Short mmCIF file of C-alpha atoms (C1' of nucleotides) in Angstrom, two decimals:
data_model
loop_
_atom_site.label_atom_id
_atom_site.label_comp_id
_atom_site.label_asym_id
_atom_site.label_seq_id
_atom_site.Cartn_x
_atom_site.Cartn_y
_atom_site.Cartn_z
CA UNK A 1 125.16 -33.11 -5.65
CA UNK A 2 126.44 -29.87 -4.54
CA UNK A 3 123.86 -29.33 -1.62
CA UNK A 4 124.02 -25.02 -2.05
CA UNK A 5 127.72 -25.73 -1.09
CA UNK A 6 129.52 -22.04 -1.84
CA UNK A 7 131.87 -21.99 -4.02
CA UNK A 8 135.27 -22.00 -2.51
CA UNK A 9 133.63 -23.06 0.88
CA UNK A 10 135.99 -26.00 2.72
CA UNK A 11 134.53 -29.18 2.04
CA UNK A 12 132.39 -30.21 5.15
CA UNK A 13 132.17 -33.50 4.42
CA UNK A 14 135.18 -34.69 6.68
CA UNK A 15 135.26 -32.40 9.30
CA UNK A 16 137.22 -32.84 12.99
CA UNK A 17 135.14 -31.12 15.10
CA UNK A 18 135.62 -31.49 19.04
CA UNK A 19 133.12 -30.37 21.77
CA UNK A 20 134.46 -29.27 25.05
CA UNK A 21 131.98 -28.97 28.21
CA UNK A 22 133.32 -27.71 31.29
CA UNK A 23 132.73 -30.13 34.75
CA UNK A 24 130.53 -28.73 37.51
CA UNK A 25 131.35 -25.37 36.14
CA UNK A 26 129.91 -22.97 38.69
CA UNK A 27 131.08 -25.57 41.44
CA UNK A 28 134.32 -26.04 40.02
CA UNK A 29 134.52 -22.00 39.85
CA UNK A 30 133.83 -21.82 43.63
CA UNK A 31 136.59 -24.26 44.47
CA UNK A 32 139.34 -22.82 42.01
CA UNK A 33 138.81 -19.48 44.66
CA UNK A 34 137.89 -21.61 47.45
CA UNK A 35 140.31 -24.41 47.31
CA UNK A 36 139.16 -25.82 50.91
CA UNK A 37 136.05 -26.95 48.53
CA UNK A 38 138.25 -29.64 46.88
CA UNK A 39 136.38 -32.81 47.28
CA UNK A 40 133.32 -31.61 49.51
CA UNK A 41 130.01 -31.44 48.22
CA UNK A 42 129.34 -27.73 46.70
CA UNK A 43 125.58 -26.65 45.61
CA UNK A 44 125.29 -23.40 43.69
CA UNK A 45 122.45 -21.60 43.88
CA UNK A 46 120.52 -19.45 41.47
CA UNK A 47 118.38 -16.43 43.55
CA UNK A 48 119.97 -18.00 46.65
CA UNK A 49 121.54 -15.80 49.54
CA UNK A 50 124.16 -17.53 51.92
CA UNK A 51 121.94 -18.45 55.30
CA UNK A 52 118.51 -18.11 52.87
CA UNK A 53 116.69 -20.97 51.57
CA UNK A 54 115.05 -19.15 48.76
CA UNK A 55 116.48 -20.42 45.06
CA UNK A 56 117.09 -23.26 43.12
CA UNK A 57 120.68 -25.53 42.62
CA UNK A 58 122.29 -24.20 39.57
CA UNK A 59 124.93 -26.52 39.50
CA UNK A 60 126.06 -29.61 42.21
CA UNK A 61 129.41 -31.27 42.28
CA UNK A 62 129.38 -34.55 42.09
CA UNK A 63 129.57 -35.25 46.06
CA UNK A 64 126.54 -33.67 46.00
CA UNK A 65 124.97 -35.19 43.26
CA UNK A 66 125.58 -38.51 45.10
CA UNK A 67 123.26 -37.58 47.48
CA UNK A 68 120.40 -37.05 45.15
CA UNK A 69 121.14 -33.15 44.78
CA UNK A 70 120.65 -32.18 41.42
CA UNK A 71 120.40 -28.88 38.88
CA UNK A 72 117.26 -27.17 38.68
CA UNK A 73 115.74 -28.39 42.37
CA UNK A 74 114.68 -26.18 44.70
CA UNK A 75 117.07 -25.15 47.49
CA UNK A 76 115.22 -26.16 50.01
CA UNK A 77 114.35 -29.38 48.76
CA UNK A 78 118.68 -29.63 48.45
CA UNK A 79 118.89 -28.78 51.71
CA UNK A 80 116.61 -31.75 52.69
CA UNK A 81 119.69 -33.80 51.04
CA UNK A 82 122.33 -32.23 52.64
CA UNK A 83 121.98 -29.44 55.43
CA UNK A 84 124.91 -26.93 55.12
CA UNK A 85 127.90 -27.70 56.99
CA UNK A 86 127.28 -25.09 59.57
CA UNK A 87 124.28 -26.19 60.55
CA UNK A 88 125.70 -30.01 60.67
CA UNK A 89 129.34 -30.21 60.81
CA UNK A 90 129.35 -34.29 61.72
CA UNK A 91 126.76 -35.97 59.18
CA UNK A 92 126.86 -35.49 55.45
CA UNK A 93 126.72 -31.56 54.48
CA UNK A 94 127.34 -29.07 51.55
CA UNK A 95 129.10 -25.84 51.05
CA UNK A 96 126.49 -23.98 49.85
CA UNK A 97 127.39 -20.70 47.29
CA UNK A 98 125.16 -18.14 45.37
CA UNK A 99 125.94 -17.75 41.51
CA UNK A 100 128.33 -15.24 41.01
CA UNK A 101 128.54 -14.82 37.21
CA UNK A 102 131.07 -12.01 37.08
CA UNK A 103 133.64 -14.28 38.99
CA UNK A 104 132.87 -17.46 36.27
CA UNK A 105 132.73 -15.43 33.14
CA UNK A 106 136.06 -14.22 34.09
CA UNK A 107 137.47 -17.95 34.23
CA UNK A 108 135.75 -18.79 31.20
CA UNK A 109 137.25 -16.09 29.21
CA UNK A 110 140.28 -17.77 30.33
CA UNK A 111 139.20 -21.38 28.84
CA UNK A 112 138.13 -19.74 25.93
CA UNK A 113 141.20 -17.59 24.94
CA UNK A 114 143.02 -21.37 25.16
CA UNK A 115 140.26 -23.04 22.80
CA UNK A 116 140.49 -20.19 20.34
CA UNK A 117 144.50 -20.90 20.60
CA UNK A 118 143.94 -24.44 19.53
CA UNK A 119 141.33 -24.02 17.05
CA UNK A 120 140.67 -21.88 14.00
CA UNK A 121 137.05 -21.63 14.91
CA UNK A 122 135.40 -21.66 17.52
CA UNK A 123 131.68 -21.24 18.48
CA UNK A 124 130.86 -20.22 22.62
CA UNK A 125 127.69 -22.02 23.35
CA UNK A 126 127.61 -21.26 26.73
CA UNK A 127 129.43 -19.97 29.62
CA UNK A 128 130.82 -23.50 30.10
CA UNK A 129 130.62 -25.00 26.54
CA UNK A 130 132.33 -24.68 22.95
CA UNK A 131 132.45 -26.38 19.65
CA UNK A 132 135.77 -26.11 17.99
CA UNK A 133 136.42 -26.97 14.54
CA UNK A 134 139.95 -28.11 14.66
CA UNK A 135 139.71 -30.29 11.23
CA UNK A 136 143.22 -28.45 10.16
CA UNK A 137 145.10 -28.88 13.34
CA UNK A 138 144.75 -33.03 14.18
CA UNK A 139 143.77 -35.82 11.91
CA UNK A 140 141.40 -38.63 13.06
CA UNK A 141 144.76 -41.13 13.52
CA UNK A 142 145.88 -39.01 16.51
CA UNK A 143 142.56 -37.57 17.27
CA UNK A 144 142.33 -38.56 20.89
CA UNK A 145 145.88 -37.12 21.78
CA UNK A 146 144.53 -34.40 20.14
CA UNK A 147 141.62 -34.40 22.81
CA UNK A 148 143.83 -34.95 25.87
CA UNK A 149 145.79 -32.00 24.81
CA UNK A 150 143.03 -29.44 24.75
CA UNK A 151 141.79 -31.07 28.59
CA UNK A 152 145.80 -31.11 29.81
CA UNK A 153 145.87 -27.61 28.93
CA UNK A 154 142.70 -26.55 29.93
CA UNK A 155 143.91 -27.84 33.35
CA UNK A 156 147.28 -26.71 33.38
CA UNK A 157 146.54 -23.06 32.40
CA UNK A 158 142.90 -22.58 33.97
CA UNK A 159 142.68 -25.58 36.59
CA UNK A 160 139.41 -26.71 35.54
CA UNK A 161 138.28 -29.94 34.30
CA UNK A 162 136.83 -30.40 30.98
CA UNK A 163 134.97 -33.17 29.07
CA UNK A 164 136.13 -33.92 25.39
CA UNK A 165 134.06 -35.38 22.13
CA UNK A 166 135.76 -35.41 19.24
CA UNK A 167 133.69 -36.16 15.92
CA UNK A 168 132.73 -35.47 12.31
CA UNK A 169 129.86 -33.80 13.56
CA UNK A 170 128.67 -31.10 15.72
CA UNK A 171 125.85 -32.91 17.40
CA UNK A 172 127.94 -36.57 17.75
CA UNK A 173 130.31 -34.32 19.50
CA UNK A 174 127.75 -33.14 21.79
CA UNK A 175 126.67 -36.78 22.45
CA UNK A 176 130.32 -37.85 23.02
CA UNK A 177 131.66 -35.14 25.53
CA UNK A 178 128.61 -36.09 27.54
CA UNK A 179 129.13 -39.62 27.12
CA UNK A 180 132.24 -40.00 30.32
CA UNK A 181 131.92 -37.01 32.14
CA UNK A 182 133.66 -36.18 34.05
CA UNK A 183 137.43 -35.17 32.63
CA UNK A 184 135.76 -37.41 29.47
CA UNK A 185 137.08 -38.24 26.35
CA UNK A 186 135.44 -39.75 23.93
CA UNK A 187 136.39 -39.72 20.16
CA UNK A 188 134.33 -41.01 17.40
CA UNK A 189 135.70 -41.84 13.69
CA UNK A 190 133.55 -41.07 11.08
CA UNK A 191 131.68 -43.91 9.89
CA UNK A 192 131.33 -45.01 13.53
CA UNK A 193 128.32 -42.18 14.45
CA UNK A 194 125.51 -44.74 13.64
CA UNK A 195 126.89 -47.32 15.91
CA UNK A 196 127.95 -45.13 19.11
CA UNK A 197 124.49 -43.81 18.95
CA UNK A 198 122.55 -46.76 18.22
CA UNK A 199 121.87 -47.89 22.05
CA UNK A 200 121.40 -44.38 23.80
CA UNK A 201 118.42 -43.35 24.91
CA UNK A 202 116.85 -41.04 22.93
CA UNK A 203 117.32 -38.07 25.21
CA UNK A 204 120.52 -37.95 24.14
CA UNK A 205 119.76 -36.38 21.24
CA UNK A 206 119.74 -33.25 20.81
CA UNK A 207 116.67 -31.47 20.79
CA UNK A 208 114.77 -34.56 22.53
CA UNK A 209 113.34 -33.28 25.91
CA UNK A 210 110.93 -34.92 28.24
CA UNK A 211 107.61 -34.38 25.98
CA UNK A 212 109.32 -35.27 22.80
CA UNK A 213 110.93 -38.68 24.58
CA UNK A 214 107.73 -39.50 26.25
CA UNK A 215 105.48 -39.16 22.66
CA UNK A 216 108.45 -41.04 21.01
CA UNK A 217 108.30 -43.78 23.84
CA UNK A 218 104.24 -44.67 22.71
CA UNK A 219 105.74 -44.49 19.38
CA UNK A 220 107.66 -47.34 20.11
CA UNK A 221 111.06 -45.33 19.81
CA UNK A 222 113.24 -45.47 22.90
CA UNK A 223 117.06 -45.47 21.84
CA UNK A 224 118.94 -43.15 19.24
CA UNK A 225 119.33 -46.10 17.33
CA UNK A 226 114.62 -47.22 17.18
CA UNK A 227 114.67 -42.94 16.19
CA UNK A 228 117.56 -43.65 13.15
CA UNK A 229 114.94 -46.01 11.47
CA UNK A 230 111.50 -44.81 12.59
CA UNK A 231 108.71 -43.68 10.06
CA UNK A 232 109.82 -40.32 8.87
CA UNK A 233 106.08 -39.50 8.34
CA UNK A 234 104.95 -40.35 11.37
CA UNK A 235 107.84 -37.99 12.96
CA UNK A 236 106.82 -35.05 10.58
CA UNK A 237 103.78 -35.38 12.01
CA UNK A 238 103.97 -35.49 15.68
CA UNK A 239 106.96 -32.68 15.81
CA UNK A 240 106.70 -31.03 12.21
CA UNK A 241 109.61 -29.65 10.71
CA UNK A 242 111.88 -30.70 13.98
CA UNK A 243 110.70 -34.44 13.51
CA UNK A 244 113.33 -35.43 10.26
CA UNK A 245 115.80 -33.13 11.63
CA UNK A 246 115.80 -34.84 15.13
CA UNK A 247 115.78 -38.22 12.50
CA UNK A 248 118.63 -37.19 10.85
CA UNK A 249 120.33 -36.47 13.91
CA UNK A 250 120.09 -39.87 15.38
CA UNK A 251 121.33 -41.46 12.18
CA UNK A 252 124.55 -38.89 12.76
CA UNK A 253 123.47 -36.86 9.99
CA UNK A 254 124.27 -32.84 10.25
CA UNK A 255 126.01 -30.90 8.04
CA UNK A 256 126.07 -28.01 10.33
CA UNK A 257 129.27 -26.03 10.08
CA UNK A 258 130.83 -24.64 12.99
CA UNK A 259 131.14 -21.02 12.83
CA UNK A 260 130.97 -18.07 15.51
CA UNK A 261 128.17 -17.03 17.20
CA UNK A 262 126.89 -14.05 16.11
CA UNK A 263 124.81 -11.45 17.80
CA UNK A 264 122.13 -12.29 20.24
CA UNK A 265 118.43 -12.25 18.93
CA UNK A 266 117.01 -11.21 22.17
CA UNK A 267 118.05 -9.56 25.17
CA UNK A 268 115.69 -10.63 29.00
CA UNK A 269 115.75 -10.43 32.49
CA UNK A 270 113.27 -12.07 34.77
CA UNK A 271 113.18 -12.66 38.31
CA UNK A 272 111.04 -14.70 40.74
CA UNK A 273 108.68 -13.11 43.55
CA UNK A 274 109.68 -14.37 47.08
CA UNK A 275 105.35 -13.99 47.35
CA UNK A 276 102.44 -14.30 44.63
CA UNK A 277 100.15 -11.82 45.46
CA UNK A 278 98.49 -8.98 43.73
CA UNK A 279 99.79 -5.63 43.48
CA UNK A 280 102.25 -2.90 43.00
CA UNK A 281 105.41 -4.84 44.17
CA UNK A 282 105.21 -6.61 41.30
CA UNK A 283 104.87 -3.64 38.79
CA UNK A 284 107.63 -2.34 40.30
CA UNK A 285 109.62 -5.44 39.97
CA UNK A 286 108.81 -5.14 35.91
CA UNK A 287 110.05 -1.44 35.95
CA UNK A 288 113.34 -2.15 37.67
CA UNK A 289 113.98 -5.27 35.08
CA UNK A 290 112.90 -2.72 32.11
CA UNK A 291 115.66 -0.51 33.45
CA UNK A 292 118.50 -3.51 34.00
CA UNK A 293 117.86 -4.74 30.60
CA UNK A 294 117.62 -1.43 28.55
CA UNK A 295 120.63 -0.37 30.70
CA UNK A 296 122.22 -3.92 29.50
CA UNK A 297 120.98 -3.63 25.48
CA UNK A 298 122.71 -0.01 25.66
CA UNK A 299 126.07 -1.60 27.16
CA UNK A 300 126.15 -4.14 24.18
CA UNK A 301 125.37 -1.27 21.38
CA UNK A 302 121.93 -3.20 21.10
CA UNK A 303 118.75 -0.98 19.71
CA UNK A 304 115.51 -2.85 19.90
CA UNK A 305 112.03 -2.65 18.53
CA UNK A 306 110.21 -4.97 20.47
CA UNK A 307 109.35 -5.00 24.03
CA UNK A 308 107.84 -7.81 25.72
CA UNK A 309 106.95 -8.88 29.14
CA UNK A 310 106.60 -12.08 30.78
CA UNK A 311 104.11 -12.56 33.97
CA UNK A 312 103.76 -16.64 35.59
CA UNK A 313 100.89 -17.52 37.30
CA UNK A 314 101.35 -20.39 39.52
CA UNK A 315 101.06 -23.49 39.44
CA UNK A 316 103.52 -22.65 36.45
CA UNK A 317 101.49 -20.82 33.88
CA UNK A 318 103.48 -18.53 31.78
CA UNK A 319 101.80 -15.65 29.77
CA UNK A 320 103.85 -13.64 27.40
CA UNK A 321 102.57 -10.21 25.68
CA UNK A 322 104.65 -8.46 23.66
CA UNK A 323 104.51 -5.09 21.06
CA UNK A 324 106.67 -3.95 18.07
CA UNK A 325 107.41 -0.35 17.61
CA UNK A 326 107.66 1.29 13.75
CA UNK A 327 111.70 0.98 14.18
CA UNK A 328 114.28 0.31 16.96
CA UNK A 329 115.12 2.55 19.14
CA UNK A 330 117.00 2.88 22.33
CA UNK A 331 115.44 4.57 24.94
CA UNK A 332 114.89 2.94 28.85
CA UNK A 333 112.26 5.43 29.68
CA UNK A 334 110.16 3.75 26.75
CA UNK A 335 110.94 0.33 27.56
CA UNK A 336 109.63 1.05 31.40
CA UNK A 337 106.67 2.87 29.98
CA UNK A 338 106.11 -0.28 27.35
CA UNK A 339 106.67 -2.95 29.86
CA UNK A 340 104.37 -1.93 32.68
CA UNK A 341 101.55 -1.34 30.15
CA UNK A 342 101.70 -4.39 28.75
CA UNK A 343 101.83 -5.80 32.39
CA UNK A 344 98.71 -3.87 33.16
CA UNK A 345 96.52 -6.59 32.48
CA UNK A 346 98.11 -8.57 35.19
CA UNK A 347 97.90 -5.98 38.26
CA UNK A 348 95.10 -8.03 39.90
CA UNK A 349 96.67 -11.30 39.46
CA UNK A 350 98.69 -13.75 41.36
CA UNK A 351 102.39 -13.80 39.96
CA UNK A 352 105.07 -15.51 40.85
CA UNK A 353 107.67 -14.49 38.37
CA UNK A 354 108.14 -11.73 35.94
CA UNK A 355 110.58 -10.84 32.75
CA UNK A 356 111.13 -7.96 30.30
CA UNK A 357 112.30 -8.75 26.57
CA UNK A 358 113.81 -6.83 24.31
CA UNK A 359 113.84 -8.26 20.87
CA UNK A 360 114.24 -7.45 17.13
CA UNK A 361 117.57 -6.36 18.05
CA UNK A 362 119.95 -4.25 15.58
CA UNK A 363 122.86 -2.88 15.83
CA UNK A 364 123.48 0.66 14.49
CA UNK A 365 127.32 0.70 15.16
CA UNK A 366 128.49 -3.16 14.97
CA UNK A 367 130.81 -4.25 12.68
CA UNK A 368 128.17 -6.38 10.77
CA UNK A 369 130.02 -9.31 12.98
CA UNK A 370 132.21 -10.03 9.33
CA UNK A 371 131.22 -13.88 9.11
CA UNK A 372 128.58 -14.35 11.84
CA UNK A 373 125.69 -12.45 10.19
CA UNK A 374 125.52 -14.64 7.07
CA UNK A 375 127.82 -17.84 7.94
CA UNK A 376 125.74 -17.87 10.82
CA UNK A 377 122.38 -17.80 9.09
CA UNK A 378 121.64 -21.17 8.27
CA UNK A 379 119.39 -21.75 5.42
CA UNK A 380 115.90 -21.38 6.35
CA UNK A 381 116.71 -19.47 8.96
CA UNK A 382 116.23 -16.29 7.14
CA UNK A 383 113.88 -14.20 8.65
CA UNK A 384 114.60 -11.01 6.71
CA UNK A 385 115.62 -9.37 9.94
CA UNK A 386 118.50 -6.97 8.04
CA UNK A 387 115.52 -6.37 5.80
CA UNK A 388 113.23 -5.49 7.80
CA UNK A 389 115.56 -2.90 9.44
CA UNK A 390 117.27 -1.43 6.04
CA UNK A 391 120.03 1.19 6.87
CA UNK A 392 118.95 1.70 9.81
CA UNK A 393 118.86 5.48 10.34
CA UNK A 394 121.31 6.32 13.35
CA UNK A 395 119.13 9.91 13.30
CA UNK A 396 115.90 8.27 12.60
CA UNK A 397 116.35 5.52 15.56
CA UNK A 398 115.83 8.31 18.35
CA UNK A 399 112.46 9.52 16.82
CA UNK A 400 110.34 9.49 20.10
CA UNK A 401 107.47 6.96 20.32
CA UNK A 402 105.99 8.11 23.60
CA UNK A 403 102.34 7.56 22.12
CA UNK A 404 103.64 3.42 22.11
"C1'" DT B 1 109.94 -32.18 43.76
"C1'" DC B 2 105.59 -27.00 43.51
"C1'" DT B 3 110.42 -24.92 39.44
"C1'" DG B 4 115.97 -19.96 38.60
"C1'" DG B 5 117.49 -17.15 34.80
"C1'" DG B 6 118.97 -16.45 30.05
"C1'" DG B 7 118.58 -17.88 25.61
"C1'" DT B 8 117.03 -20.32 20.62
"C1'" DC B 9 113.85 -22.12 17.32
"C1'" DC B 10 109.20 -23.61 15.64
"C1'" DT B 11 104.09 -23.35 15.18
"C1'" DA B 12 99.74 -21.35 14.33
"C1'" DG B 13 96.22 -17.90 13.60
"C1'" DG B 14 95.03 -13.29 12.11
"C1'" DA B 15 95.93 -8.87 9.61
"C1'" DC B 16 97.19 -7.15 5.49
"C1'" DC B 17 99.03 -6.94 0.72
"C1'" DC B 18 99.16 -8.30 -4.21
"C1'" DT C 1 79.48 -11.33 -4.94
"C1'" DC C 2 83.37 -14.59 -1.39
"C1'" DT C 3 86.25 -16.83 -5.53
"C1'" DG C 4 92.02 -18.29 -5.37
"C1'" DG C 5 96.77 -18.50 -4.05
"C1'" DG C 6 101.06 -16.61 -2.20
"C1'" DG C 7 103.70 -13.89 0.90
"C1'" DT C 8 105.14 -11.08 5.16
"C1'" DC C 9 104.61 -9.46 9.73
"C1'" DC C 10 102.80 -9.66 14.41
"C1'" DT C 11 101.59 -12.06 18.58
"C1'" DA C 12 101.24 -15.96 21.93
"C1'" DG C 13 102.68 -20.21 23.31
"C1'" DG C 14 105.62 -24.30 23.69
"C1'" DA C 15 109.79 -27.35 23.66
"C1'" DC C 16 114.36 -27.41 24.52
"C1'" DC C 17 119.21 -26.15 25.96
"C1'" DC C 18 122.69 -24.70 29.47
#
DNA sequence: TCTGGGGTCCTAGGACCC
DNA sequence: TCTGGGGTCCTAGGACCC
């Protein structure tokens, strides 16, 4: 069986690849600046100002998290947990920080210019989080000194922390760097997938999230091993194409390869309102976002030819409305124009949160990103996208659409 | 416990084409 | 008159991930 292998492609069938997930990151961040931080409970917060208690924790060190402060809560409910040490220097407090992206991404570019060093390829996930396919630099008999090496030097050069999985497969590497955090390292041999995953819940999976674990749970199906073995019908038909796949996954099937990331699909900004009423301050929270992300598609060479908005309605109800232009262009005053029409429909209602999209990216100048544009595609993943957009006309592009 | 911001992929119905 | 099947694109929504 060749399974649409290319000829001259590697053979995937043995690969080494390791997963490497960055502790606490933002926290971690704040303390390689802030050394004083070492050991205290740090909360980072998202849309938090220092002395506010707008926001939500973006990411908790583990002091913190011992007191029941976790990702995603709001700040003030945090703050409940543990009052900042200012306001209670004697009892049990937190250094509280807002996200400062700029500051991280610069120490990640830092832990990723030492991955690329020890890998051949490497594919950026996240800020905080990389596959590496390193089959041609270890060998499963000295895997896990393989491991420690990419966390000693991860410390020694950056002075960050990292969790390690090592395995044949992208998503058992996932599973395994999460599986000691933190400074983990977990390696595991091929023919060994099944059996590491067997007990786990079946969160652990990738691409199981609350909903899918609780309709698997009255399925019967509560550990990685129950979703290796359950009806494949059954699955197709509660979660469609995703239920073999997350099957497959489970059983430590996945022939993914790991290649670079290639260019970004869509391009958004969104922010929260501190107060969900009706009314212009929210239409002109949509034009400023229009503006920050046109001004952000234009930094990355990025034309677009959709526009989209986003407007939530509390408790937490999330309307999208989008429109396609005839071709990409590039042109802010047309996203702003774009945005707040489509938003129109929402001037007389409560929002509490708001987003611009841009979409249906191309771009004009790129180097066709050599391997990610068609490495990158996985099969069925084809959506004609360079078709749709043939030779994209660098004249054509700027054709105004001011009717739109 | 009333929830931040930036992404990806999949589904499903309707328009439209052959 | 309404009988088929196949395909693409557009839009809205949802689950999930970090």
């Amino acid at each position: 069986v060749t399974s649409g292998r290319l000829p001259g492609a590697p053979d995937r069938r043995d690969r080494i690849v390791a997963h490497v997930d960055l502790d606490c990151f933002y926290a971690a961040c704040e303390r390689l600046r802030e050394p004083a931080l070492r050991g205290e409970p740090v909360v980072v917060g998202m849309g938090y100002e220092p002395g506010s208690d707008a926001g939500a924790v973006a990411t908790a060190s583990y002091e913190a998290r011992a007191h029941g402060v976790e990702s995603a809560q709001a700040i003030t409910e945090a703050l409940e947990l543990l009052p900042r040490v200012a306001d209670d220097p004697n009892g049990p407090a937190a250094h509280y920080r807002p996200v400062d992206m700029e500051y991280y991404e610069s120490v990640a570019a830092e832990v990723k210019a030492v991955l690329h060093d020890a890998a051949k390829t490497v594919r950026e996930v996240s800020v905080d989080e990389a596959y590496l396919d390193v089959t041609d630099r270890t060998d499963w008999s000295v895997a896990e000194g393989f491991g420690r090496y990419l966390r000693d030097r991860v410390e020694r050069e950056v002075g960050l922390t990292a969790s390690v999985g090592l395995a044949p497969t992208m998503s058992a590497a996932k599973v395994a760097s999460d599986h000691d955090k933190p400074d983990g390292l977990v390696v595991v041999e091929p023919g060994e997938v099944r059996e590491f995953l067997a007990d786990l819940p079946v969160e652990a999976v990738h691409g199981v999230g609350p909903v899918r674990a609780s309709e698997l749970a009255q399925m019967g199906v509560e550990t990685a091993g129950d979703l290796a073995v359950a009806d494949p019908s059954a699955l197709s038909s509660a979660f469609g194409e995703r239920g073999p796949e997350l099957r497959r996954r489970a059983r430590g099937e996945d022939d993914r390869e790991v290649t670079p990331r290639g260019r970004p699909k869509s391009l958004s900004r969104e922010s929260a309102l501190p107060d969900p009423e009706p009314g212009a301050a929210a239409v002109d929270r949509v034009r400023g976002l229009a503006t920050a992300v046109a001004g952000r598609a234009d930094r990355e060479g990025a034309a677009y030819r959709t526009v989209g908005v986003k407007a939530v309605e509390p408790p937490f109800e999330v309307n999208t409305r989008e429109r396609s232009l005839p071709g990409p262009v590039a042109d802010a005053d047309l996203v702003e124009s774009v945005a707040t029409d489509l938003f129109a429909e929402f001037h007389d209602r409560r929002v509490r949160k708001v987003g611009v999209r841009l979409s249906n990216l191309a771009f004009p100048d790129g180097e066709q990103s050599a391997l990610g544009e068609w490495t990158g595609a996985e099969p069925g993943d084809g959506d004609g996208e360079t078709d749709r957009t043939p030779g994209f006309a660098p004249d054509g592009r700027q054709t105004k659409l001011s009717e739109y």
